XYZ file of N, CA and C in Angstrom:
864
model
N -173.778 -257.587 -130.005
C -173.489 -257.375 -128.703
C -172.728 -256.339 -128.276
N -172.986 -255.691 -127.164
C -172.363 -254.536 -126.706
C -170.786 -254.908 -126.330
N -170.462 -256.489 -126.106
C -169.183 -256.716 -125.545
C -168.097 -256.063 -126.479
N -168.504 -256.163 -127.847
C -167.592 -255.721 -128.627
C -167.150 -254.249 -129.339
N -168.073 -253.690 -128.645
C -168.303 -252.261 -129.504
C -167.308 -251.534 -129.450
N -166.090 -251.593 -128.556
C -164.611 -251.183 -128.514
C -163.603 -251.569 -129.208
N -163.889 -253.279 -129.323
C -162.885 -254.297 -129.900
C -163.121 -254.067 -131.509
N -164.228 -254.011 -132.144
C -164.588 -254.176 -133.435
C -163.686 -253.342 -134.224
N -163.922 -251.934 -134.007
C -163.084 -251.026 -134.556
C -161.656 -251.432 -134.818
N -161.212 -251.796 -133.821
C -159.495 -251.986 -133.764
C -159.393 -252.956 -134.808
N -160.401 -254.056 -135.026
C -160.128 -255.249 -136.175
C -160.373 -254.446 -137.283
N -161.442 -253.627 -137.414
C -161.636 -253.130 -138.774
C -160.534 -252.200 -139.360
N -159.907 -251.642 -138.568
C -158.542 -251.079 -138.750
C -157.679 -251.496 -139.226
N -157.551 -252.994 -139.132
C -156.837 -253.767 -139.608
C -156.998 -254.421 -140.791
N -158.041 -254.281 -141.299
C -158.539 -254.808 -142.806
C -159.614 -256.000 -142.478
N -160.092 -255.957 -141.234
C -161.189 -257.385 -140.993
C -162.467 -256.741 -141.210
N -163.149 -257.690 -141.627
C -164.598 -257.458 -141.708
C -164.992 -258.227 -140.409
N -165.743 -257.421 -139.678
C -166.230 -257.745 -138.440
C -167.714 -258.201 -138.366
N -167.946 -259.265 -137.741
C -169.242 -260.118 -137.459
C -169.365 -260.481 -136.035
N -170.287 -259.821 -135.256
C -170.271 -260.362 -133.659
C -171.756 -260.866 -133.702
N -172.133 -261.909 -132.916
C -173.251 -262.691 -132.957
C -173.787 -262.579 -131.696
N -175.138 -262.637 -131.314
C -175.703 -262.902 -129.948
C -175.932 -264.308 -129.889
N -175.732 -264.959 -129.018
C -175.945 -266.453 -128.645
C -177.349 -266.450 -128.346
N -177.886 -267.841 -128.521
C -179.464 -267.786 -128.058
C -179.680 -267.490 -126.556
N -180.628 -266.853 -126.308
C -180.887 -266.631 -124.584
C -180.375 -265.147 -124.444
N -179.764 -264.539 -125.237
C -179.023 -263.372 -124.767
C -179.699 -262.072 -125.718
N -179.575 -261.063 -124.860
C -179.993 -259.687 -125.594
C -181.661 -259.723 -125.632
N -182.353 -260.312 -124.877
C -183.721 -260.055 -124.782
C -184.257 -260.318 -123.665
N -184.284 -261.284 -122.704
C -184.649 -261.233 -121.179
C -183.791 -262.398 -120.465
N -183.434 -261.986 -119.292
C -182.893 -263.125 -118.648
C -183.460 -264.644 -118.599
N -184.596 -264.675 -118.429
C -185.710 -265.766 -118.658
C -185.391 -266.645 -119.585
N -184.951 -266.010 -120.921
C -184.749 -266.670 -122.174
C -183.400 -267.702 -121.860
N -182.560 -267.623 -121.009
C -181.489 -268.532 -120.810
C -182.096 -269.950 -119.846
N -183.441 -269.716 -119.449
C -183.732 -270.989 -119.022
C -183.843 -272.173 -119.878
N -183.695 -271.779 -121.443
C -183.808 -272.830 -122.227
C -182.718 -273.059 -123.082
N -181.713 -271.905 -123.331
C -180.685 -272.042 -124.180
C -179.680 -273.071 -123.552
N -178.882 -273.732 -124.445
C -178.022 -274.858 -124.407
C -176.826 -274.507 -125.079
N -175.625 -275.308 -124.879
C -174.447 -275.526 -125.477
C -174.711 -275.910 -126.820
N -175.604 -276.763 -127.154
C -175.819 -277.183 -128.177
C -176.232 -275.895 -129.395
N -177.163 -275.012 -128.808
C -177.825 -274.157 -129.325
C -176.694 -273.020 -129.908
N -175.954 -272.862 -129.010
C -174.810 -272.064 -128.937
C -173.668 -272.493 -129.933
N -173.399 -273.674 -129.874
C -172.507 -274.215 -130.909
C -173.077 -274.413 -132.501
N -174.214 -274.584 -132.598
C -174.920 -274.547 -133.789
C -174.764 -273.327 -134.258
N -175.081 -272.365 -133.743
C -175.186 -271.115 -134.171
C -173.673 -270.578 -134.679
N -172.775 -270.999 -133.928
C -171.534 -270.603 -134.308
C -171.079 -271.168 -135.508
N -171.226 -272.544 -135.552
C -171.175 -273.473 -136.876
C -171.731 -272.917 -137.998
N -172.817 -272.141 -137.800
C -173.635 -271.533 -138.962
C -172.997 -270.573 -139.374
N -172.535 -269.534 -138.401
C -171.938 -268.487 -138.950
C -170.553 -268.568 -139.522
N -169.646 -269.412 -139.033
C -168.373 -270.026 -139.567
C -168.490 -270.313 -141.146
N -169.666 -271.122 -141.358
C -169.681 -271.789 -142.819
C -169.979 -270.473 -143.716
N -170.810 -269.416 -143.068
C -171.186 -268.454 -143.820
C -170.085 -267.260 -144.234
N -169.002 -267.417 -143.204
C -167.871 -266.479 -143.618
C -166.962 -267.328 -144.564
N -166.847 -268.697 -144.440
C -165.737 -269.391 -145.146
C -166.321 -269.138 -146.678
N -167.834 -268.768 -146.904
C -168.275 -268.661 -148.161
C -167.839 -267.275 -148.833
N -167.319 -266.180 -148.087
C -167.343 -265.084 -148.513
C -165.425 -264.780 -148.346
N -164.973 -265.264 -147.414
C -163.588 -265.081 -146.994
C -162.656 -266.181 -147.095
N -161.129 -265.978 -147.609
C -160.485 -266.837 -147.445
C -159.876 -267.286 -146.309
N -159.756 -266.171 -145.413
C -159.379 -266.190 -144.141
C -160.052 -265.813 -143.317
N -160.293 -266.841 -142.303
C -161.165 -266.629 -141.033
C -160.684 -266.704 -139.743
N -160.908 -265.718 -138.937
C -160.399 -265.824 -137.512
C -161.718 -265.503 -136.818
N -161.639 -266.368 -135.427
C -162.562 -266.127 -134.397
C -162.377 -265.660 -133.181
N -163.376 -264.924 -132.556
C -163.191 -264.332 -131.471
C -164.161 -264.410 -130.451
N -163.920 -264.553 -129.087
C -165.146 -264.575 -127.973
C -164.493 -264.028 -126.817
N -165.655 -263.892 -126.048
C -165.526 -263.363 -124.771
C -166.187 -264.600 -123.519
N -165.460 -264.714 -122.719
C -165.653 -265.600 -121.384
C -166.065 -266.919 -122.044
N -167.536 -267.536 -122.020
C -168.079 -268.545 -122.414
C -167.932 -268.858 -124.269
N -167.963 -267.517 -124.566
C -167.855 -267.308 -126.447
C -166.296 -267.752 -126.529
N -165.409 -267.659 -125.796
C -164.101 -268.026 -125.906
C -163.985 -269.372 -126.130
N -164.562 -270.085 -124.989
C -164.613 -271.308 -125.196
C -165.183 -272.042 -126.316
N -166.357 -271.745 -126.556
C -166.904 -272.037 -128.101
C -166.272 -271.946 -129.295
N -165.485 -271.062 -129.305
C -164.771 -270.680 -130.610
C -163.494 -271.343 -130.759
N -162.893 -271.534 -129.401
C -161.761 -272.517 -129.470
C -162.188 -273.879 -129.477
N -163.343 -274.384 -129.472
C -163.516 -275.743 -129.689
C -163.676 -275.785 -131.104
N -164.156 -275.034 -131.573
C -164.603 -274.911 -133.019
C -163.242 -275.048 -133.797
N -162.194 -274.072 -133.336
C -160.808 -273.947 -133.958
C -160.162 -275.337 -133.916
N -160.204 -276.057 -132.681
C -159.601 -277.228 -132.381
C -159.947 -278.178 -133.379
N -161.338 -278.269 -133.762
C -161.593 -279.251 -134.899
C -161.318 -278.708 -135.989
N -161.278 -277.580 -136.277
C -161.691 -277.223 -137.986
C -160.037 -276.510 -138.125
N -159.098 -276.965 -138.675
C -158.027 -276.491 -139.013
C -157.925 -275.395 -140.079
N -159.038 -274.997 -140.634
C -159.121 -273.924 -141.668
C -159.441 -272.373 -140.898
N -159.635 -272.609 -139.737
C -159.483 -271.451 -138.794
C -158.142 -270.898 -138.734
N -157.960 -269.613 -139.152
C -156.531 -269.045 -138.978
C -156.380 -268.470 -137.811
N -156.806 -268.281 -137.013
C -156.544 -267.628 -135.600
C -157.519 -267.428 -134.740
N -157.035 -266.878 -133.444
C -158.079 -266.627 -132.449
C -157.956 -265.315 -131.465
N -158.952 -264.818 -131.000
C -158.766 -263.384 -130.254
C -159.860 -264.169 -128.906
N -159.172 -264.046 -127.980
C -159.971 -264.591 -126.826
C -159.950 -263.749 -125.629
N -161.116 -262.977 -125.262
C -161.013 -262.133 -123.998
C -161.467 -262.842 -122.639
N -160.841 -262.876 -121.803
C -161.398 -263.702 -120.772
C -161.755 -265.064 -120.925
N -160.858 -265.655 -121.607
C -161.502 -267.374 -122.090
C -161.660 -268.190 -120.741
N -162.767 -268.544 -120.541
C -163.263 -269.055 -119.392
C -163.083 -270.674 -119.329
N -161.840 -271.166 -119.759
C -161.548 -272.564 -119.719
C -161.679 -273.403 -118.533
N -161.150 -272.800 -117.594
C -161.125 -273.191 -116.178
C -162.139 -272.179 -115.011
N -163.191 -272.822 -114.618
C -164.074 -271.527 -113.633
C -163.233 -271.780 -112.095
N -163.450 -270.615 -111.672
C -162.861 -270.329 -110.020
C -163.762 -271.268 -109.155
N -165.093 -271.228 -109.239
C -166.059 -272.102 -108.420
C -166.088 -273.464 -108.958
N -166.006 -274.460 -107.822
C -166.157 -275.876 -108.080
C -167.472 -276.175 -108.027
N -168.388 -275.504 -107.663
C -169.921 -275.463 -107.688
C -170.508 -275.632 -108.999
N -169.953 -274.754 -109.794
C -170.559 -274.765 -111.236
C -170.573 -276.114 -111.810
N -169.647 -277.157 -111.525
C -169.910 -278.376 -112.236
C -171.396 -279.188 -111.613
N -171.897 -278.669 -110.460
C -173.145 -279.319 -110.366
C -174.328 -278.619 -110.760
N -174.070 -277.572 -111.455
C -175.177 -276.896 -112.147
C -176.174 -277.622 -113.176
N -175.826 -278.542 -113.778
C -176.598 -279.319 -114.494
C -177.671 -279.954 -113.658
N -177.080 -280.670 -112.909
C -177.760 -281.189 -111.632
C -179.145 -280.750 -111.096
N -178.646 -279.413 -110.743
C -179.262 -278.286 -110.031
C -180.366 -277.720 -110.836
N -180.405 -277.899 -112.202
C -181.109 -277.143 -113.224
C -182.482 -277.914 -113.069
N -182.631 -279.346 -112.840
C -183.497 -279.944 -112.495
C -184.661 -279.528 -111.437
N -183.980 -278.764 -110.381
C -184.464 -278.234 -109.196
C -184.877 -276.975 -109.294
N -184.154 -276.065 -109.640
C -184.066 -274.860 -109.411
C -184.081 -273.957 -111.036
N -184.473 -272.983 -111.199
C -184.581 -272.233 -112.414
C -183.274 -271.260 -112.187
N -183.231 -270.504 -111.028
C -182.467 -269.214 -110.802
C -181.272 -269.611 -109.872
N -180.102 -269.336 -110.345
C -178.663 -269.362 -109.529
C -178.819 -268.074 -108.635
N -179.039 -266.893 -109.343
C -179.019 -265.895 -108.834
C -179.882 -264.859 -109.577
N -180.855 -263.843 -108.942
C -181.748 -262.847 -109.389
C -181.363 -261.510 -108.762
N -181.135 -260.723 -109.441
C -180.844 -259.378 -109.220
C -181.376 -258.171 -110.263
N -181.724 -257.273 -109.591
C -182.494 -256.117 -110.378
C -181.660 -255.793 -111.855
N -182.323 -256.027 -112.778
C -181.822 -255.792 -114.329
C -181.616 -254.251 -114.383
N -180.602 -253.598 -113.976
C -180.423 -252.306 -114.237
C -179.205 -251.891 -115.325
N -178.694 -252.844 -115.856
C -177.636 -252.633 -116.927
C -178.209 -253.020 -118.251
N -178.304 -252.393 -119.251
C -178.740 -252.210 -120.383
C -178.025 -253.101 -121.467
N -176.650 -253.185 -120.934
C -175.872 -254.047 -122.001
C -175.555 -255.522 -121.590
N -176.031 -255.934 -120.677
C -176.071 -257.422 -119.990
C -177.058 -257.738 -118.805
N -176.965 -259.120 -118.739
C -178.103 -259.451 -117.642
C -177.270 -259.599 -116.496
N -177.662 -259.233 -115.272
C -177.086 -259.369 -113.926
C -177.882 -260.734 -113.181
N -178.662 -261.252 -113.774
C -179.231 -262.484 -113.107
C -178.792 -263.976 -114.054
N -178.750 -264.955 -113.190
C -178.236 -266.071 -113.746
C -178.900 -267.271 -113.556
N -179.408 -267.838 -114.646
C -180.163 -269.321 -114.449
C -179.298 -270.429 -114.356
N -180.018 -271.454 -113.584
C -179.062 -272.741 -113.441
C -178.586 -273.371 -114.881
N -179.768 -273.286 -115.939
C -179.444 -273.689 -117.225
C -178.268 -272.982 -117.840
N -178.339 -271.880 -117.761
C -177.109 -271.008 -118.265
C -175.788 -271.424 -117.691
N -175.525 -271.394 -116.320
C -174.569 -272.314 -115.713
C -174.105 -273.330 -116.412
N -175.286 -274.248 -116.332
C -174.877 -275.650 -116.961
C -174.489 -275.803 -118.374
N -175.082 -274.714 -119.059
C -174.567 -274.718 -120.429
C -173.172 -274.268 -120.546
N -172.810 -273.286 -119.804
C -171.357 -272.817 -119.754
C -170.420 -274.164 -119.318
N -170.717 -274.707 -118.324
C -169.788 -275.639 -117.938
C -169.859 -277.133 -118.959
N -170.648 -277.001 -119.667
C -170.812 -278.045 -120.776
C -169.684 -277.561 -121.834
N -169.603 -276.288 -121.971
C -168.399 -275.839 -122.740
C -167.211 -275.973 -122.301
N -167.045 -275.787 -121.008
C -165.691 -276.241 -120.078
C -165.240 -277.600 -120.294
N -166.265 -278.485 -120.034
C -166.017 -280.015 -120.389
C -165.638 -280.431 -121.909
N -166.483 -279.875 -122.700
C -166.060 -280.138 -124.235
C -164.919 -279.901 -124.451
N -164.376 -278.175 -124.062
C -163.118 -277.982 -124.733
C -162.073 -278.596 -124.140
N -162.165 -278.904 -122.632
C -161.098 -279.538 -121.854
C -160.925 -280.999 -122.440
N -161.770 -281.706 -123.131
C -161.786 -282.881 -123.442
C -161.000 -282.798 -124.661
N -161.373 -281.906 -125.682
C -160.466 -281.744 -126.649
C -159.183 -281.097 -126.787
N -158.939 -280.313 -125.303
C -157.140 -280.055 -125.267
C -156.509 -281.062 -124.797
N -156.992 -282.386 -124.303
C -156.410 -283.371 -123.856
C -155.819 -284.015 -125.011
N -156.422 -283.973 -126.220
C -156.257 -284.835 -127.268
C -155.093 -283.878 -128.122
N -155.406 -282.500 -128.195
C -154.819 -281.739 -129.412
C -154.672 -280.052 -128.798
N -153.830 -279.614 -129.345
C -153.105 -278.509 -129.020
C -153.500 -277.451 -130.162
N -153.489 -276.350 -129.851
C -153.930 -275.108 -130.920
C -152.651 -274.392 -131.573
N -152.220 -274.724 -132.519
C -151.116 -274.595 -133.549
C -151.274 -273.243 -134.124
N -152.197 -272.386 -134.437
C -152.343 -271.315 -135.170
C -152.354 -270.018 -134.045
N -152.017 -269.091 -134.506
C -151.893 -267.895 -133.678
C -153.080 -267.547 -132.772
N -153.067 -267.163 -131.506
C -154.007 -266.941 -130.825
C -153.318 -265.740 -129.930
N -154.693 -264.811 -129.548
C -154.113 -263.911 -128.687
C -155.098 -263.888 -127.435
N -154.787 -264.062 -126.019
C -155.512 -264.477 -124.825
C -155.382 -263.103 -124.180
N -156.460 -262.436 -123.840
C -156.407 -261.180 -122.777
C -157.012 -261.688 -121.602
N -156.253 -261.633 -120.418
C -156.728 -262.244 -119.211
C -156.359 -261.431 -117.779
N -157.117 -261.488 -116.842
C -156.824 -260.804 -115.639
C -156.547 -261.891 -114.634
N -155.382 -261.613 -113.886
C -155.136 -262.098 -112.587
C -156.171 -262.463 -111.761
N -156.998 -261.025 -111.230
C -157.822 -261.031 -110.492
C -159.523 -261.299 -111.097
N -159.312 -262.078 -112.252
C -160.792 -262.469 -112.748
C -161.541 -263.378 -111.791
N -162.862 -262.743 -111.355
C -163.578 -263.877 -110.193
C -164.143 -264.962 -110.908
N -164.563 -264.919 -112.230
C -164.820 -265.817 -112.768
C -164.199 -267.130 -113.359
N -162.960 -266.699 -113.839
C -161.833 -267.866 -114.258
C -160.849 -268.007 -113.335
N -160.590 -269.283 -113.474
C -159.162 -269.449 -112.640
C -157.990 -269.037 -113.840
N -157.785 -267.813 -113.693
C -156.706 -267.425 -114.573
C -155.598 -267.835 -114.787
N -155.048 -268.555 -113.378
C -153.439 -269.059 -113.230
C -153.750 -270.318 -114.250
N -154.958 -271.288 -114.145
C -155.034 -272.173 -115.046
C -155.220 -272.155 -116.452
N -155.742 -271.003 -116.747
C -155.983 -270.853 -118.149
C -154.414 -270.314 -118.632
N -153.818 -269.441 -118.119
C -152.508 -269.259 -118.261
C -151.551 -270.519 -118.670
N -151.659 -271.283 -117.754
C -151.025 -272.946 -117.917
C -151.461 -273.390 -119.205
N -152.733 -273.188 -119.294
C -153.192 -273.910 -120.688
C -152.557 -273.322 -121.722
N -152.636 -271.886 -121.897
C -151.634 -271.148 -123.094
C -150.493 -271.491 -123.220
N -149.740 -271.688 -121.989
C -148.289 -271.886 -122.032
C -148.202 -273.522 -123.043
N -148.843 -274.474 -122.301
C -148.796 -275.802 -122.723
C -149.651 -276.104 -123.968
N -150.741 -275.493 -124.387
C -151.722 -276.125 -125.413
C -151.618 -275.052 -126.766
N -151.250 -273.809 -126.626
C -151.188 -272.808 -127.599
C -149.990 -272.724 -128.007
N -149.336 -273.337 -129.122
C -148.161 -273.649 -129.330
C -147.590 -272.612 -130.300
N -148.237 -272.076 -131.130
C -147.559 -271.148 -132.153
C -146.825 -270.186 -131.359
N -145.530 -269.879 -132.091
C -144.382 -268.861 -131.298
C -144.983 -267.612 -131.669
N -146.166 -267.194 -132.449
C -146.661 -265.849 -132.616
C -147.839 -265.406 -131.595
N -148.353 -266.730 -130.752
C -149.366 -266.416 -129.983
C -148.674 -265.606 -128.656
N -149.754 -264.772 -128.217
C -149.643 -264.238 -126.972
C -150.545 -263.949 -125.897
N -150.253 -263.699 -125.068
C -150.903 -263.674 -123.757
C -150.924 -262.399 -122.906
N -152.087 -261.508 -122.936
C -151.967 -260.215 -122.068
C -152.259 -260.334 -120.856
N -151.534 -260.144 -119.630
C -151.738 -260.845 -118.525
C -151.701 -259.277 -117.670
N -153.006 -258.991 -117.243
C -153.189 -258.144 -116.136
C -152.858 -258.529 -114.645
N -151.680 -258.478 -114.124
C -151.491 -258.573 -112.715
C -150.083 -258.810 -112.564
N -149.574 -259.404 -111.508
C -148.389 -259.779 -111.006
C -147.582 -260.550 -112.048
N -146.373 -260.778 -112.469
C -145.537 -261.513 -113.153
C -145.816 -263.055 -112.932
N -146.239 -263.703 -114.115
C -146.455 -264.770 -114.217
C -145.267 -265.982 -113.823
N -145.428 -267.050 -113.184
C -144.365 -267.985 -112.855
C -144.427 -268.926 -113.708
N -144.326 -268.486 -115.261
C -144.072 -269.276 -116.383
C -143.237 -268.578 -117.146
N -142.175 -269.570 -117.294
C -141.025 -268.994 -118.407
C -141.564 -269.079 -120.086
N -141.922 -267.980 -120.333
C -142.657 -267.877 -121.706
C -142.823 -266.498 -122.074
N -141.744 -266.292 -123.209
C -141.692 -264.993 -123.665
C -143.181 -264.316 -124.433
N -143.810 -265.262 -124.641
C -145.138 -264.673 -125.294
C -146.012 -264.050 -124.435
N -145.681 -264.062 -123.167
C -146.604 -263.519 -122.038
C -146.121 -262.022 -121.894
N -147.160 -261.040 -121.906
C -146.898 -259.575 -121.683
C -147.639 -259.286 -120.621
N -147.043 -258.738 -119.730
C -147.572 -258.324 -118.377
C -147.659 -256.855 -118.135
N -149.142 -256.675 -117.890
C -149.521 -255.145 -117.670
C -150.074 -255.152 -116.227
N -149.702 -253.880 -115.646
C -150.009 -253.833 -113.985
C -151.454 -253.545 -113.956
N -152.100 -254.159 -112.669
C -153.442 -254.142 -112.775
C -153.911 -253.173 -111.980
N -152.995 -252.732 -111.032
C -152.973 -251.610 -110.163
C -152.664 -250.201 -111.069
N -153.781 -249.318 -111.143
C -153.606 -248.241 -111.733
C -154.176 -246.752 -111.189
N -153.364 -246.442 -109.918
C -153.920 -245.489 -108.991
C -154.310 -244.270 -109.340
N -153.821 -243.751 -110.628
C -153.877 -242.504 -111.195
C -155.703 -242.474 -111.711
N -155.963 -243.615 -111.996
C -157.382 -244.090 -112.686
C -158.235 -244.560 -111.405
N -157.712 -244.751 -110.296
C -158.686 -245.306 -109.064
C -158.680 -246.975 -109.479
N -157.808 -247.585 -110.040
C -158.129 -248.968 -110.402
C -157.272 -249.705 -109.330
N -158.081 -250.906 -108.777
C -157.320 -251.815 -107.717
C -156.891 -252.912 -108.428
N -157.866 -253.422 -109.180
C -157.635 -254.836 -109.913
C -158.384 -254.604 -111.345
N -158.120 -255.886 -112.212
C -158.777 -255.688 -113.165
C -160.150 -256.790 -113.297
N -160.970 -256.594 -113.811
C -162.303 -257.276 -113.573
C -162.301 -258.432 -115.006
N -163.223 -259.198 -114.740
C -163.801 -260.408 -115.974
C -163.834 -259.485 -117.032
N -164.775 -258.482 -117.158
C -165.364 -257.876 -118.253
C -164.455 -256.665 -118.573
N -163.539 -255.971 -117.413
C -162.902 -254.993 -117.750
C -162.013 -254.598 -119.254
N -161.321 -255.733 -119.740
C -160.504 -255.588 -120.563
C -160.933 -255.365 -122.064
N -162.314 -255.559 -121.935
C -162.980 -255.182 -123.323
C -163.129 -253.704 -123.781
N -163.412 -253.119 -122.864
C -164.018 -251.615 -122.856
C -163.368 -250.234 -122.702
N -162.995 -249.241 -123.591
C -162.375 -248.328 -123.589
C -162.627 -247.229 -122.204
N -161.714 -246.499 -121.730
C -161.970 -245.617 -120.637
C -163.046 -244.529 -121.206
N -162.891 -244.333 -122.523
C -163.893 -243.490 -123.185
C -165.392 -244.030 -123.615
N -165.618 -245.276 -123.228
C -166.877 -245.979 -123.459
C -168.025 -245.064 -123.007
N -169.170 -244.653 -123.869
C -170.107 -243.771 -123.185
C -171.027 -244.498 -121.813
N -170.996 -245.606 -121.910
C -171.901 -246.338 -121.035
C -170.958 -247.167 -119.658
N -169.915 -247.536 -120.300
C -169.034 -248.389 -119.446
C -167.811 -247.657 -118.942
N -167.307 -246.722 -119.462
C -166.064 -245.870 -119.167
C -166.215 -245.230 -117.991
N -164.730 -244.718 -117.860
C -164.119 -243.949 -116.611
C -165.647 -242.878 -116.300
N -165.783 -242.097 -117.127
C -166.852 -241.140 -116.877
C -168.509 -241.592 -117.602
N -168.517 -243.049 -117.548
C -169.921 -243.598 -118.279
C -170.983 -243.125 -117.589
N -172.040 -243.566 -118.150
C -173.395 -243.481 -117.659
C -173.654 -244.663 -116.472
N -173.026 -245.662 -116.670
C -173.100 -246.898 -115.754
C -172.244 -247.183 -114.854
N -172.586 -247.126 -113.397
C -171.495 -247.618 -112.224
C -171.968 -249.007 -112.025
N -171.134 -250.052 -112.241
C -171.661 -251.351 -111.753
C -171.357 -251.665 -110.021
N -172.100 -251.151 -109.238
C -172.139 -251.199 -107.732
C -172.053 -252.799 -107.119
N -172.896 -253.862 -108.000
C -172.964 -254.918 -107.481
C -171.517 -255.553 -107.610
N -170.906 -255.512 -106.439
C -169.455 -255.908 -106.414
C -168.780 -256.830 -105.131
N -169.959 -257.285 -104.523
C -169.688 -258.295 -103.651
C -169.515 -257.733 -102.269
N -169.912 -256.142 -102.163
C -169.414 -255.625 -100.961
C -170.771 -255.209 -100.126
N -171.858 -256.225 -100.386
C -173.109 -256.169 -99.297
C -173.545 -254.669 -99.240
N -174.102 -254.314 -97.674
C -174.403 -252.818 -97.590
C -173.800 -251.620 -98.094
N -172.657 -251.759 -98.699
C -171.957 -250.715 -99.273
C -172.460 -250.306 -100.773
N -173.395 -251.136 -101.141
C -173.609 -250.885 -102.488
C -174.575 -249.485 -102.619
N -175.289 -249.204 -101.610
C -176.031 -247.880 -101.772
C -175.122 -246.583 -101.731
N -173.893 -246.925 -100.890
C -172.952 -246.151 -100.684
C -172.303 -245.782 -102.074
N -171.870 -246.682 -102.664
C -171.486 -246.861 -104.041
C -172.147 -246.072 -105.200
N -173.553 -246.290 -104.931
C -174.494 -245.892 -105.911
C -174.531 -244.070 -105.918
N -174.283 -243.661 -104.698
C -174.598 -242.400 -104.148
C -173.181 -241.697 -104.341
N -172.016 -242.166 -104.219
C -170.912 -241.463 -104.106
C -170.409 -240.856 -105.282
N -169.725 -239.669 -104.884
C -169.301 -238.756 -106.049
C -168.057 -239.606 -106.764
N -167.535 -240.102 -106.212
C -166.038 -240.607 -106.745
C -165.900 -242.251 -105.919
N -165.453 -243.219 -106.741
C -165.377 -244.471 -106.134
C -163.738 -245.253 -106.814
N -163.513 -246.220 -106.315
C -162.255 -247.040 -106.792
C -162.925 -247.967 -107.724
N -162.098 -248.865 -108.387
C -162.798 -249.992 -109.156
C -162.000 -251.009 -109.036
N -162.709 -252.314 -109.340
C -161.883 -253.345 -109.191
C -162.447 -254.628 -109.742
N -162.046 -256.012 -109.473
C -162.591 -257.148 -109.818
C -163.827 -257.306 -108.820
N -164.786 -258.280 -108.956
C -165.565 -258.555 -108.017
C -165.157 -259.158 -106.764
N -165.410 -258.654 -105.650
C -165.085 -259.192 -104.357
C -163.941 -258.520 -103.713
N -163.137 -257.591 -104.434
C -162.101 -257.122 -103.868
C -162.470 -256.007 -102.768
N -161.586 -255.725 -101.819
C -161.977 -255.020 -100.717
C -160.816 -253.998 -100.391
N -160.679 -253.175 -99.786
C -159.476 -252.624 -99.095
C -159.906 -251.429 -98.368
N -159.083 -251.543 -97.203
C -160.295 -250.285 -96.189
C -160.009 -249.035 -96.714
N -160.735 -248.114 -96.434
C -160.836 -246.733 -96.523
C -161.332 -246.553 -98.264
N -161.532 -247.398 -98.896
C -161.801 -247.391 -100.219
C -163.030 -248.267 -100.634
N -164.109 -247.370 -101.464
C -165.185 -247.768 -101.848
C -165.121 -248.352 -103.247
N -165.448 -249.765 -103.620
C -164.859 -250.063 -105.231
C -166.455 -250.285 -105.606
N -166.373 -249.869 -106.903
C -167.567 -250.365 -108.159
C -166.675 -251.555 -108.742
N -167.309 -252.324 -109.595
C -166.811 -253.154 -110.582
C -166.365 -252.511 -111.560
N -164.929 -252.742 -112.064
C -164.492 -252.089 -113.237
C -165.037 -252.666 -114.344
N -165.365 -251.445 -115.360
C -166.070 -251.760 -116.507
C -165.377 -251.456 -117.759
N -164.023 -251.119 -117.487
C -163.061 -250.298 -118.634
C -161.917 -251.001 -118.359
N -161.231 -250.715 -119.566
C -159.560 -251.265 -119.259
C -158.728 -250.099 -119.341
N -157.923 -249.903 -118.157
C -157.215 -248.519 -117.995
C -156.010 -248.916 -118.843
N -155.640 -249.902 -119.287
C -154.555 -250.173 -120.349
C -155.079 -250.407 -121.786
N -156.211 -249.746 -122.111
C -157.019 -250.064 -123.423
C -155.844 -249.460 -124.513
N -155.537 -248.503 -124.510
C -154.670 -248.117 -125.777
C -153.420 -248.979 -125.433
N -152.655 -249.541 -124.887
C -151.550 -250.441 -124.845
C -152.208 -252.055 -125.359
N -153.434 -252.197 -124.816
C -153.721 -253.488 -125.264
C -154.354 -253.343 -126.790
N -154.820 -251.969 -127.300
C -155.002 -251.812 -128.716
C -153.628 -252.133 -129.363
N -152.463 -251.536 -128.895
C -151.321 -251.534 -129.608
C -150.971 -252.813 -129.984
N -151.021 -253.779 -128.928
C -150.822 -255.236 -128.947
C -151.333 -256.032 -129.708
N -152.717 -255.636 -129.822
C -153.559 -256.509 -130.454
C -153.503 -256.029 -132.238
N -153.085 -254.782 -132.354
C -152.883 -254.528 -133.759
C -151.465 -255.037 -134.198
N -150.653 -254.987 -133.490
C -149.181 -255.786 -133.647
C -149.219 -257.128 -133.720
N -150.137 -257.620 -133.036
C -150.396 -259.400 -133.404
C -151.157 -259.657 -134.646
N -151.913 -258.740 -134.857
C -152.787 -258.948 -136.348
C -151.843 -258.571 -137.497
N -150.995 -257.922 -137.674
C -150.306 -257.624 -138.546
C -149.524 -258.705 -139.592
């Protein structure tokens, strides 16, 4: 999956053999998520973990968003997993409506249908995919009530994330990720949590025209040829309504998380990490 194209080389530099998988329904066409389920995704991860254990004595798992939920669930049950790397872990959703998506999937197929202009990910969303995501939330939080994660974990999270209740995830990190070597990279204002393992990075980077950090932003380098600062793709579906066409045709725009607005500035969705080098340094230090 393209999500880890800039992260994988960092891990490889630290001596890791990196394998990234596409979960069922991904990488083909959006309609294939009409049938994918949490059970399918979990089975796929279990199979790959079993294969990794046959080849390597040390196994770490990583994931982005829903994938972070899935690998955390696996690792809570399997104490042989050595550690976790979690980008935008979606432990807690911002929307309360997602809990009704399983019921809605009996009546509607699509929650959102958008033009598919992005070669690296879907822009449309099926009700079944939303329901499957929420199933991972319920499974994981049931496990976290009973258990804490006691091995090293690095979580990378934006305060402005429109998908994830980032404050709730930060609280979960503080309370349930107990290893002293774990760390949280937080893009935003300082957290009201007394935890020396939290590292704060300013989400506003005016020299790169960045107003806030999006759900997907931390994954990608500004030099990425598709998502980077001068990349091929500009994500103009950013909750700004009639300004989409202005964004598409503008010579220069600002970047933000979904839904951010500021007078006098036209914002596209942020698709790169303005602190990528600092994030890389933190990750490399964590893995040593």
